[in-house]
Coordinates of C-alpha atoms in Angstrom, one line a residue:
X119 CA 0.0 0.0 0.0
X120 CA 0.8 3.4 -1.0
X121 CA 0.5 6.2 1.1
X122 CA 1.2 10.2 0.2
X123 CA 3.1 12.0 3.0
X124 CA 2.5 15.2 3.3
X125 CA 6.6 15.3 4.9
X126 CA 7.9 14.2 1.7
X127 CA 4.9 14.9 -1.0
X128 CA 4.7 12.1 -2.2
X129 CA 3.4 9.0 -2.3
X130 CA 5.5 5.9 -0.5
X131 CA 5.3 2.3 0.6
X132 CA 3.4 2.0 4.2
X133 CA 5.2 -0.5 6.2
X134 CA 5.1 -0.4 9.8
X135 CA 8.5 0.8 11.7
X136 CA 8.7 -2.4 13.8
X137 CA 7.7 -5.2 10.8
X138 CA 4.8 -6.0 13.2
X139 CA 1.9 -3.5 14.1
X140 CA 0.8 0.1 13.2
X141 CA 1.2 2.8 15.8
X142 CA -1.2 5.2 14.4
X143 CA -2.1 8.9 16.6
X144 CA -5.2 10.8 15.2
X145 CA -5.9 14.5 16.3
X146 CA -9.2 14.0 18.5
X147 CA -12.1 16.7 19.3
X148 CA -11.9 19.7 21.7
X149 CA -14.9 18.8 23.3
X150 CA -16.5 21.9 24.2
X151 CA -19.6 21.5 21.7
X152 CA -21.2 19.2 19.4
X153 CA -18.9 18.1 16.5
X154 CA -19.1 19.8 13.4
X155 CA -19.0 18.0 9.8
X156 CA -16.0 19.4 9.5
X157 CA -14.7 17.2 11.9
X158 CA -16.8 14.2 10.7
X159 CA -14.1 13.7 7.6
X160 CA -10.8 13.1 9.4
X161 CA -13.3 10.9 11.7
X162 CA -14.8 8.8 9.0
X163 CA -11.7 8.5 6.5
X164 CA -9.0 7.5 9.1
X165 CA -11.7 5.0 10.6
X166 CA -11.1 3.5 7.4
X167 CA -8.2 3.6 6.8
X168 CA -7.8 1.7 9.9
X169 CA -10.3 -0.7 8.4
X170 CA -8.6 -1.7 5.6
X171 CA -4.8 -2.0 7.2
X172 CA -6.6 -4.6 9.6
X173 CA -8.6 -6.3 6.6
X174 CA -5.1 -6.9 4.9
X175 CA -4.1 -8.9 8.0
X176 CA -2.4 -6.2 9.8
X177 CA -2.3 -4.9 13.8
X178 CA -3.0 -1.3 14.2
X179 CA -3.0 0.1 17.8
X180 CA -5.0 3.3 16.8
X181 CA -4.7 6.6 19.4
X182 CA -7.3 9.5 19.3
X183 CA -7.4 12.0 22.0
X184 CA -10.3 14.0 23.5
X185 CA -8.7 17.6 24.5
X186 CA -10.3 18.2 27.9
X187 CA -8.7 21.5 28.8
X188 CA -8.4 24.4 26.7
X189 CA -9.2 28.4 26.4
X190 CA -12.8 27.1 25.3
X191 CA -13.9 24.2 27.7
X192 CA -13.1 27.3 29.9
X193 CA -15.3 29.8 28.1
X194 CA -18.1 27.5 27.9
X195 CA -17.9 26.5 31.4
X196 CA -18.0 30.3 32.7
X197 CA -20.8 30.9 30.0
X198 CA -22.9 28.0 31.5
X199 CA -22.0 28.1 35.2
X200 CA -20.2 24.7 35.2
X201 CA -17.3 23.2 35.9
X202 CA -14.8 22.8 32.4
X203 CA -14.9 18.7 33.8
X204 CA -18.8 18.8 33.3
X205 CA -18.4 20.3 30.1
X206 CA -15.5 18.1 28.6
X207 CA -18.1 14.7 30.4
X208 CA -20.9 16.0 28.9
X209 CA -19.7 16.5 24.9
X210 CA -17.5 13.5 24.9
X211 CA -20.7 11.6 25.8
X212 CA -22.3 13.4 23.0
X213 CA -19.2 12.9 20.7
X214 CA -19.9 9.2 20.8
X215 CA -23.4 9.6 19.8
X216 CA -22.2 10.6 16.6
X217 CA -19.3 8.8 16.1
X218 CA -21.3 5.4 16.6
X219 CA -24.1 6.9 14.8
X220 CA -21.4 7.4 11.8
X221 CA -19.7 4.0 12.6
X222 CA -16.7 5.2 13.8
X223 CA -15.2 2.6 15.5
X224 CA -13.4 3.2 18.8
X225 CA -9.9 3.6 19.0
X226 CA -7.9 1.3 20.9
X227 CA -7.0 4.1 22.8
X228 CA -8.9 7.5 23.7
X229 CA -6.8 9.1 26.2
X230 CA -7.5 12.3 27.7
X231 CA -4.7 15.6 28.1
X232 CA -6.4 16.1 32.2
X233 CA -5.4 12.4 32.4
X234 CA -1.4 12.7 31.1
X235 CA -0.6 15.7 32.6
X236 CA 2.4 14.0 34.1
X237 CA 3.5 13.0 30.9
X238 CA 3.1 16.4 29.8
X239 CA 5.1 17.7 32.7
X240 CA 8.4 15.4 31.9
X241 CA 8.1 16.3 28.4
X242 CA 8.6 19.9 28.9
X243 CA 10.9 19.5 31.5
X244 CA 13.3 17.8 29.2
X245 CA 12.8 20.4 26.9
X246 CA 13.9 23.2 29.6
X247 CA 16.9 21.0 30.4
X248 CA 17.8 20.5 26.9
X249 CA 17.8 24.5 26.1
X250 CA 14.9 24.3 23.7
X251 CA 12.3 25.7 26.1
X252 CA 12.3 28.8 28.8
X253 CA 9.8 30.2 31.2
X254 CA 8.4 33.8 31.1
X255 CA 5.6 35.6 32.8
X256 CA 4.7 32.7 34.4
X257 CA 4.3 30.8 30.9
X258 CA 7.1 28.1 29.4
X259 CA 7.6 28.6 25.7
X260 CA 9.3 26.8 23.1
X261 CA 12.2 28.3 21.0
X262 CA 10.8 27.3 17.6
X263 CA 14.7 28.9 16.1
X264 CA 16.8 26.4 18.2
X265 CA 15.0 23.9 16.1
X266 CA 16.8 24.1 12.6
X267 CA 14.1 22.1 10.5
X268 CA 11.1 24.3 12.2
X269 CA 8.7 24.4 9.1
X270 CA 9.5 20.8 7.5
X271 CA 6.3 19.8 7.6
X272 CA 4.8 22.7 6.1
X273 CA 7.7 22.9 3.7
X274 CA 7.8 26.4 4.3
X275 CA 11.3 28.7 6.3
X276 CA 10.3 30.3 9.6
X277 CA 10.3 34.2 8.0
X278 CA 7.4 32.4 5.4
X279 CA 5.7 31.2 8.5
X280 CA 5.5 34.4 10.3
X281 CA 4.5 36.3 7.7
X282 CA 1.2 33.9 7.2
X283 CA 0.6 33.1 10.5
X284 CA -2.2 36.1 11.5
X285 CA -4.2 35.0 14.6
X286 CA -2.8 31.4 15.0
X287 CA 0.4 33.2 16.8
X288 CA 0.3 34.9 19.8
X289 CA 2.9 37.7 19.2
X290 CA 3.6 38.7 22.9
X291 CA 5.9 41.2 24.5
X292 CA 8.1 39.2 26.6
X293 CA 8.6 35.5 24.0
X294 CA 11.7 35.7 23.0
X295 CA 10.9 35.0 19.1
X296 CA 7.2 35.5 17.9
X297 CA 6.8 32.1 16.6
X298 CA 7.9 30.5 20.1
X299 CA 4.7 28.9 21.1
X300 CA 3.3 27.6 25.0
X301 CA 4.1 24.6 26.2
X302 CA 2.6 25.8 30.0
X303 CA -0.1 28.2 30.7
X304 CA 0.9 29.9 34.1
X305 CA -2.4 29.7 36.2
X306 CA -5.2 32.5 36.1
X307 CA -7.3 32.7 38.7
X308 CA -10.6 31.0 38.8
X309 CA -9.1 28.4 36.0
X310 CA -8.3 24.9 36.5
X311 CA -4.5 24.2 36.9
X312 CA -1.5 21.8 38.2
X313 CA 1.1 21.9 40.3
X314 CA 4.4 21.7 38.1
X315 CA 8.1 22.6 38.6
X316 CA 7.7 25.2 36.6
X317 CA 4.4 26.6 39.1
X318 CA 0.4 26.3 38.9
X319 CA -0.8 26.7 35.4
X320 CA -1.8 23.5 32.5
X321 CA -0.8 22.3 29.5
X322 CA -0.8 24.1 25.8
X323 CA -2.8 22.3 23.3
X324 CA 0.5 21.3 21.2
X325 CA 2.6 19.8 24.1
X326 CA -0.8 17.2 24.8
X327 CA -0.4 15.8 21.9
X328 CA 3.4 14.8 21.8
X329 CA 2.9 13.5 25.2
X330 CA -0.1 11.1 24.7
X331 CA 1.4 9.8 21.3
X332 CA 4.5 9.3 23.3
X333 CA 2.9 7.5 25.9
X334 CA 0.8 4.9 24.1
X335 CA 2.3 4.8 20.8
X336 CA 6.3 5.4 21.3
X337 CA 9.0 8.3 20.4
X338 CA 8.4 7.5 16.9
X339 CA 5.2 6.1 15.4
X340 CA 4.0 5.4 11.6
X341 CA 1.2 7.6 11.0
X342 CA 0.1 10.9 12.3
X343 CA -3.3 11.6 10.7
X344 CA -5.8 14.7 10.9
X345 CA -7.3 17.5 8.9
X346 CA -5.4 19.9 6.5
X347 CA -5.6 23.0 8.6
X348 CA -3.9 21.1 11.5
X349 CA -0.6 21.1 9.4
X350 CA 0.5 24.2 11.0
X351 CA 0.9 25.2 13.9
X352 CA 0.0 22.2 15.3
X353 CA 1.6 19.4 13.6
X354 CA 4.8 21.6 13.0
X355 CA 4.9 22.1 16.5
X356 CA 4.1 18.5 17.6
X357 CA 7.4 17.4 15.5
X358 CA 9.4 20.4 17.0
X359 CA 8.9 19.6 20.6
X360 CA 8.6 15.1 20.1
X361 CA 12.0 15.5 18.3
X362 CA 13.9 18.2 20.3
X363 CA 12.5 16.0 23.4
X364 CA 13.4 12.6 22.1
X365 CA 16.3 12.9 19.7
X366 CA 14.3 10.7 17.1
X367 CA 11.9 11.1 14.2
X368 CA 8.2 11.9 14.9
X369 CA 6.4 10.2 13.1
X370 CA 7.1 8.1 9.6
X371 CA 4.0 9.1 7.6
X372 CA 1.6 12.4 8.0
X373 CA -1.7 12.0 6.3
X374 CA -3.8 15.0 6.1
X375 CA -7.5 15.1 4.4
X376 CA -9.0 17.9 2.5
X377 CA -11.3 21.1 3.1
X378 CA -15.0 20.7 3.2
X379 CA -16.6 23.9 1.4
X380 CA -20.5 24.0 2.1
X381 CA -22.5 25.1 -0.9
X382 CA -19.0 25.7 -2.5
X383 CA -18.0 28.4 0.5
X384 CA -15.9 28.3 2.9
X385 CA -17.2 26.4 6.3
X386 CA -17.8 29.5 8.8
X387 CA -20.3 30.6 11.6
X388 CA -19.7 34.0 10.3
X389 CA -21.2 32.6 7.2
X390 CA -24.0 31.0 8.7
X391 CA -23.2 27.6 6.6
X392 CA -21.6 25.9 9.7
X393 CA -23.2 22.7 10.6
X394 CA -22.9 20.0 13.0
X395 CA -23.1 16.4 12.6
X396 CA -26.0 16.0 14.8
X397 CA -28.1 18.6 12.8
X398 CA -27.5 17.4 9.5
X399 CA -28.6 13.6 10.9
X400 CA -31.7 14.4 12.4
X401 CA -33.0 15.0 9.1
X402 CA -31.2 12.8 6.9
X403 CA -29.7 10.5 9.0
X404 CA -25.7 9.6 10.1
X405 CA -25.0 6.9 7.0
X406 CA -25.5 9.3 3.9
X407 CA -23.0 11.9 5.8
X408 CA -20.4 9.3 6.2
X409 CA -21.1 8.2 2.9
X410 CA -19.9 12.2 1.6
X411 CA -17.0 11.5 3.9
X412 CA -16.0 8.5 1.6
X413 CA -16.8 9.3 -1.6
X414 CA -14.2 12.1 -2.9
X415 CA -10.6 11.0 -2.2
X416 CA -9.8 11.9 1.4
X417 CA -7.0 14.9 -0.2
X418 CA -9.7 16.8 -2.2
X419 CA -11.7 19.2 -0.7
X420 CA -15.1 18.2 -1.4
X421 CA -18.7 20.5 -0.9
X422 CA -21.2 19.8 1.3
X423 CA -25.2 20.6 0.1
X424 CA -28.4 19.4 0.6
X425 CA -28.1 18.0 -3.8
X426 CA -25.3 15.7 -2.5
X427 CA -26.5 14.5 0.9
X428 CA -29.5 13.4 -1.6
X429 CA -27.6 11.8 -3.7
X430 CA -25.3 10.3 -1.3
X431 CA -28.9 8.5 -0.1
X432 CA -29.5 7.4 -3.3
X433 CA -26.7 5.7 -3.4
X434 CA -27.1 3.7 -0.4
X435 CA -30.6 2.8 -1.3
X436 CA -29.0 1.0 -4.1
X437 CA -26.5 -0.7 -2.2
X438 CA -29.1 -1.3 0.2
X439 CA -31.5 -2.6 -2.2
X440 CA -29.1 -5.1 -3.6
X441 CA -28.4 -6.6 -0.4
X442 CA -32.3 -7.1 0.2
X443 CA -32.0 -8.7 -3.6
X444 CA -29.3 -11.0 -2.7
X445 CA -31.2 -12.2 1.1
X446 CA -34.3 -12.7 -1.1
X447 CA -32.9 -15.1 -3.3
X448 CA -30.9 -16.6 -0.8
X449 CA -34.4 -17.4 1.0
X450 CA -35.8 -19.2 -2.5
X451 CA -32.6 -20.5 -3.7
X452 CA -31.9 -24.0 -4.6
X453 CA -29.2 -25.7 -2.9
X454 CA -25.4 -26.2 -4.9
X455 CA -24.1 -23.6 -6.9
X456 CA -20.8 -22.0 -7.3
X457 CA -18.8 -18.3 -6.8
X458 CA -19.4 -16.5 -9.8
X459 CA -16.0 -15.5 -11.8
X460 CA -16.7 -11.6 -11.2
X461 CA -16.0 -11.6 -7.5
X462 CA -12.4 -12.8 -8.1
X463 CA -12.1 -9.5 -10.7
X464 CA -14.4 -7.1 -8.4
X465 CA -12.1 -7.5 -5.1
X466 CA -8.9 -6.9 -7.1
X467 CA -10.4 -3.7 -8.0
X468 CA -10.8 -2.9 -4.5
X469 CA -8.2 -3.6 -3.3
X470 CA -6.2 -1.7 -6.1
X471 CA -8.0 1.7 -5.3
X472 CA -7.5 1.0 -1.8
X473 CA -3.8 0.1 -2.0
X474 CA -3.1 3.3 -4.0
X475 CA -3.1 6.2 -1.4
X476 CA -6.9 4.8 0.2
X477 CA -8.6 5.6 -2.7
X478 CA -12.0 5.6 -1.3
X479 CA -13.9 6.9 -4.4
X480 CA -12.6 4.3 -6.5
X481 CA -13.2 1.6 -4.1
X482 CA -16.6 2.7 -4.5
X483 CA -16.5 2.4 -8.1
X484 CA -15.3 -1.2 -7.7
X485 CA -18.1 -2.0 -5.1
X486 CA -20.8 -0.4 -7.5
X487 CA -19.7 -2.6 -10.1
X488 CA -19.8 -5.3 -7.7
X489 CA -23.3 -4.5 -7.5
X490 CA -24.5 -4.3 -11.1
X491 CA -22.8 -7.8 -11.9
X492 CA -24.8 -9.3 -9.0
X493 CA -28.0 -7.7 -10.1
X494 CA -27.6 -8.9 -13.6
X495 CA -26.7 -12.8 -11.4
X496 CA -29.8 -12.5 -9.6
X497 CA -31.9 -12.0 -12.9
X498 CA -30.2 -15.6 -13.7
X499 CA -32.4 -17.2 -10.6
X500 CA -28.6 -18.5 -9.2
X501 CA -28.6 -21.1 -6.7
X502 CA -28.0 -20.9 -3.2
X503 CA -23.8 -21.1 -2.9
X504 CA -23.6 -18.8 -6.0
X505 CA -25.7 -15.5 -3.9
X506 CA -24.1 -16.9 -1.0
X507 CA -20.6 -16.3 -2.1
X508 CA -22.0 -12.7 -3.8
X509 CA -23.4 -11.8 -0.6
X510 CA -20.1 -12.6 1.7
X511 CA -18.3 -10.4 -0.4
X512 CA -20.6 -7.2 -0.8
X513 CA -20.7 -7.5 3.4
X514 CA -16.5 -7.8 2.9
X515 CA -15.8 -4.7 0.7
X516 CA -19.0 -2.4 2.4
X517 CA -17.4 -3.5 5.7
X518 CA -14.2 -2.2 5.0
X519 CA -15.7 1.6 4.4
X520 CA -18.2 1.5 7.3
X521 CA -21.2 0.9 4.8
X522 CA -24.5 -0.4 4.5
X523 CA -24.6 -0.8 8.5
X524 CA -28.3 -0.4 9.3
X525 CA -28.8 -4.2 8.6
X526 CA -32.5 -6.0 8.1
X527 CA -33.1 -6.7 11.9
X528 CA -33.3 -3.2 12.5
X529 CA -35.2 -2.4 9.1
X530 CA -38.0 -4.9 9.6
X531 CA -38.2 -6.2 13.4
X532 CA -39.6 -9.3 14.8
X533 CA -43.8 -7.4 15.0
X534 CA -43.0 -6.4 11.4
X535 CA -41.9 -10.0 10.1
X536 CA -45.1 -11.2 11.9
X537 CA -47.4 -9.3 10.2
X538 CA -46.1 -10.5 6.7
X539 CA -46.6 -13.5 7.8
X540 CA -50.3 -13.0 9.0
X541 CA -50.6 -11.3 5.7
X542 CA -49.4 -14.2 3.6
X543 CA -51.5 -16.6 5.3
X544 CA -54.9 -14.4 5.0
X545 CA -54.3 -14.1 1.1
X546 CA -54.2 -18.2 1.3
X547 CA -57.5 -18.0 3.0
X548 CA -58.6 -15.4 0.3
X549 CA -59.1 -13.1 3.4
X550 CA -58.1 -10.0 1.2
X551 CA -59.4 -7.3 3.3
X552 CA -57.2 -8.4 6.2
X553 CA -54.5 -8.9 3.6
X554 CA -54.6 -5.2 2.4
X555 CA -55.4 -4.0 5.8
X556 CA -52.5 -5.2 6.7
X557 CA -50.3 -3.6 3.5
X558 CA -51.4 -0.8 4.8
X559 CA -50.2 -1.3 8.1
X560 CA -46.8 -2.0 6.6
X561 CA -46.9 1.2 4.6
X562 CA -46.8 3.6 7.4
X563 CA -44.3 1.4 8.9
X564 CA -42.2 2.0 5.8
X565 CA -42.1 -1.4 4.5
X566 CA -43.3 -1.7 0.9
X567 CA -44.2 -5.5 -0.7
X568 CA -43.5 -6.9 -3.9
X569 CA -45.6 -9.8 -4.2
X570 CA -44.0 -11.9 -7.0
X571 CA -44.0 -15.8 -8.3
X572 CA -41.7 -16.8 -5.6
X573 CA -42.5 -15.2 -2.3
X574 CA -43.0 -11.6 -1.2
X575 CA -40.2 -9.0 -1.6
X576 CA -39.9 -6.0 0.7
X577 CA -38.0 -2.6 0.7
X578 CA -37.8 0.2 2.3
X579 CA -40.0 3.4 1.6

């Protein structure tokens, strides 16, 4: 598998440092509010991508952090008259709402910056005792200069950086260099803080990072994931502080996914186009936003609109509708049967687009044409092994992008199933008005049926 670095711009083989398992850190929410779908995209592709390295047989120990102290847990709490711990409990609760409503899996780890502050602590003291950090006005900054190859990641010299920085640098009196960012806010009062050797205060929101990757992962892991505008200053200061700390590199591979643009603008509450996961599914549900996520290559930028959220249900219903297809004919099938010769040629595809920098849209494409040879298969009344073998592989390659999750038990439940039945039986009795009665029923429910030759067929309104 090929994966492009944003370190080296280009793509390159992905194998993992120690032959054996991937150590893979992803930039987790500041939970102060509801996630946004802006954040939904790093969520959804880097859940796959840890998908598919475990599909092709591979470990992956997969870190994402929840930020549980920062200048905005802070604001929200005085705003709400609450403590910044109630706050961070409460939206990391609501975080996983959403992420399971968007089948994100869980990380194998989810550690918390309140929960590593010794970590964080031993980190920047090595940094004070190696030179490449001082204290001032109660503060400890790093000295981005001391660190010759400040801007590698961005690919851009320190002047450059300055120059384009705006608002992401606080340009303060007494830093020594204006690009020299916190590694420990002094206390204030009525904030939460620490005792350090450096005095009462709590961690920047760069330093938490290097420590908790440190922690679980190692002083130098494979991938380092997260959205485009985390490239600087975060990332470029993650590496600065990990490698002046630990005398190694960082981290082997940095992946970084694309803008999302709503309506083809930029994402902004100024804007009034700034959405959060949990609004857009209450009206068209999580599986058609992750399915957006998906379907552009995880370096484009892709737009956001009501058209494609539409479409993007479309799509489903077609996927969705072949599966109901294939357990139709699976129920009527005769026994023996073979695998049809397309799979073999179908999962290649796959597995090419996949293997070439997670090329999710393509992988699509292959799993679409999946589904129009099976639909052409089915036309051929195939026996039993034959859909069987279909089937297992549509679950496979939908599995390995988070799709098609809302299975039949949850479309048609055990009352549902019941009343088909009761249905069936009244039209042997020639009972038709309990038989349409009950059609009817169904119809609110949802549930349309297809009464055909070899059974009754039902799909989803």
């Amino acid at each position: 598998m090929k994966i492009f670095n944003t370190m080296t711009r280009s793509k390159q083989e992905l194998t993992p440092a120690d032959g054996k398992e991937y150590k893979i850190y992803a930039c987790g929410p500041t939970v102060y509010n509801f996630i946004h779908i802006g954040n939904a995209r790093p969520l959804c592709v880097f859940d796959v991508l840890r998908r598919y390295l475990e599909y092709r047989g591979n470990k992956v120990n997969f870190v994402q952090n929840f930020t549980d102290i920062d200048d905005k847990l802070i604001k929200k709490a005085n705003e709400e008259g609450i403590t910044v711990p109630e706050v961070a409990k409460r939206y990391i609760e609501e975080f996983w709402v959403d992420a399971k409503g968007l089948n994100v899996r869980e990380a194998t780890t989810h550690p918390k910056a309140t929960e590593n502050i010794d970590a964080i602590i031993d980190i920047i003291s090595t940094l004070m005792e190696k030179g490449y950090a001082y204290k001032a006005e109660g503060d400890v900054y790093f000295r981005a200069t001391k660190f010759g190859e400040y801007g590698k990641l961005s690919h851009q010299p320190l002047e450059e950086l300055l120059a384009g920085a705006s608002e992401r640098v606080d340009a303060a009196d007494f830093k020594e260099n204006p690009m020299d960012f916190c590694l420990w806010k002094g206390a204030k009062e009525g904030e939460p803080y620490w005792e350090s050797p450096f005095g009462k205060g709590r961690p920047g929101w760069h330093i938490e990072c290097s420590a908790m990757a440190g922690r679980f992962l190692g002083k130098t892991i494979d991938i380092h994931c997260g959205g485009q505008d985390l490239i600087f200053p975060h990332h470029e200061n993650e590496i600065a502080q990990s490698e002046c700390a630990n005398g190694c590199t960082f981290a082997k591979f940095w992946m970084h996914n694309g803008y999302i643009n709503v309506d083809n603008r930029k994402m902004s509450k100024s804007l009034g186009n700034f959405f959060t996961v949990r609004e857009v599914a209450e009206k068209f549900g999580y599986e058609p936003i992750r399915y957006i996520m998906i379907s552009s290559h995880y370096r484009s930028p892709i737009n956001y609109s009501v058209d494609i959220l539409n479409q993007s249900k479309n799509a489903l219903e077609r996927l969705y509708t072949c599966l109901d297809n294939m357990n139709f004919a699976l129920k009527n099938a005769n026994d023996g049967g073979e695998a049809p010769d397309f799979l073999e040629a179908r999962k290649n595809e796959f597995i090419t687009a996949m293997d070439d920098d997670l090329n999710t849209a393509d992988a699509l494409a292959a799993i679409f044409n999946l589904v129009k040879d099976i639909n052409i298969m089915l036309a051929e009344n195939p026996a039993k092994n034959t859909v069987q073998a279909a089937l297992d592989l549509f679950n496979e390659l939908t599995e390995v992008l988070g799709l098609v999750y809302v299975r039949e038990e949850e479309l048609l439940d055990a009352d549902i199933e019941a009343l088909i039945e009761q249905r069936t039986e009244a039209r042997k009795n020639k009972d038709f008005a309990t038989a349409d009665r009950i059609r009817d029923e169904l119809k609110e429910k949802g549930i349309i049926l297809e009464d055909s030759a070899s059974g009754v067929k039902w799909r989803r309104a």
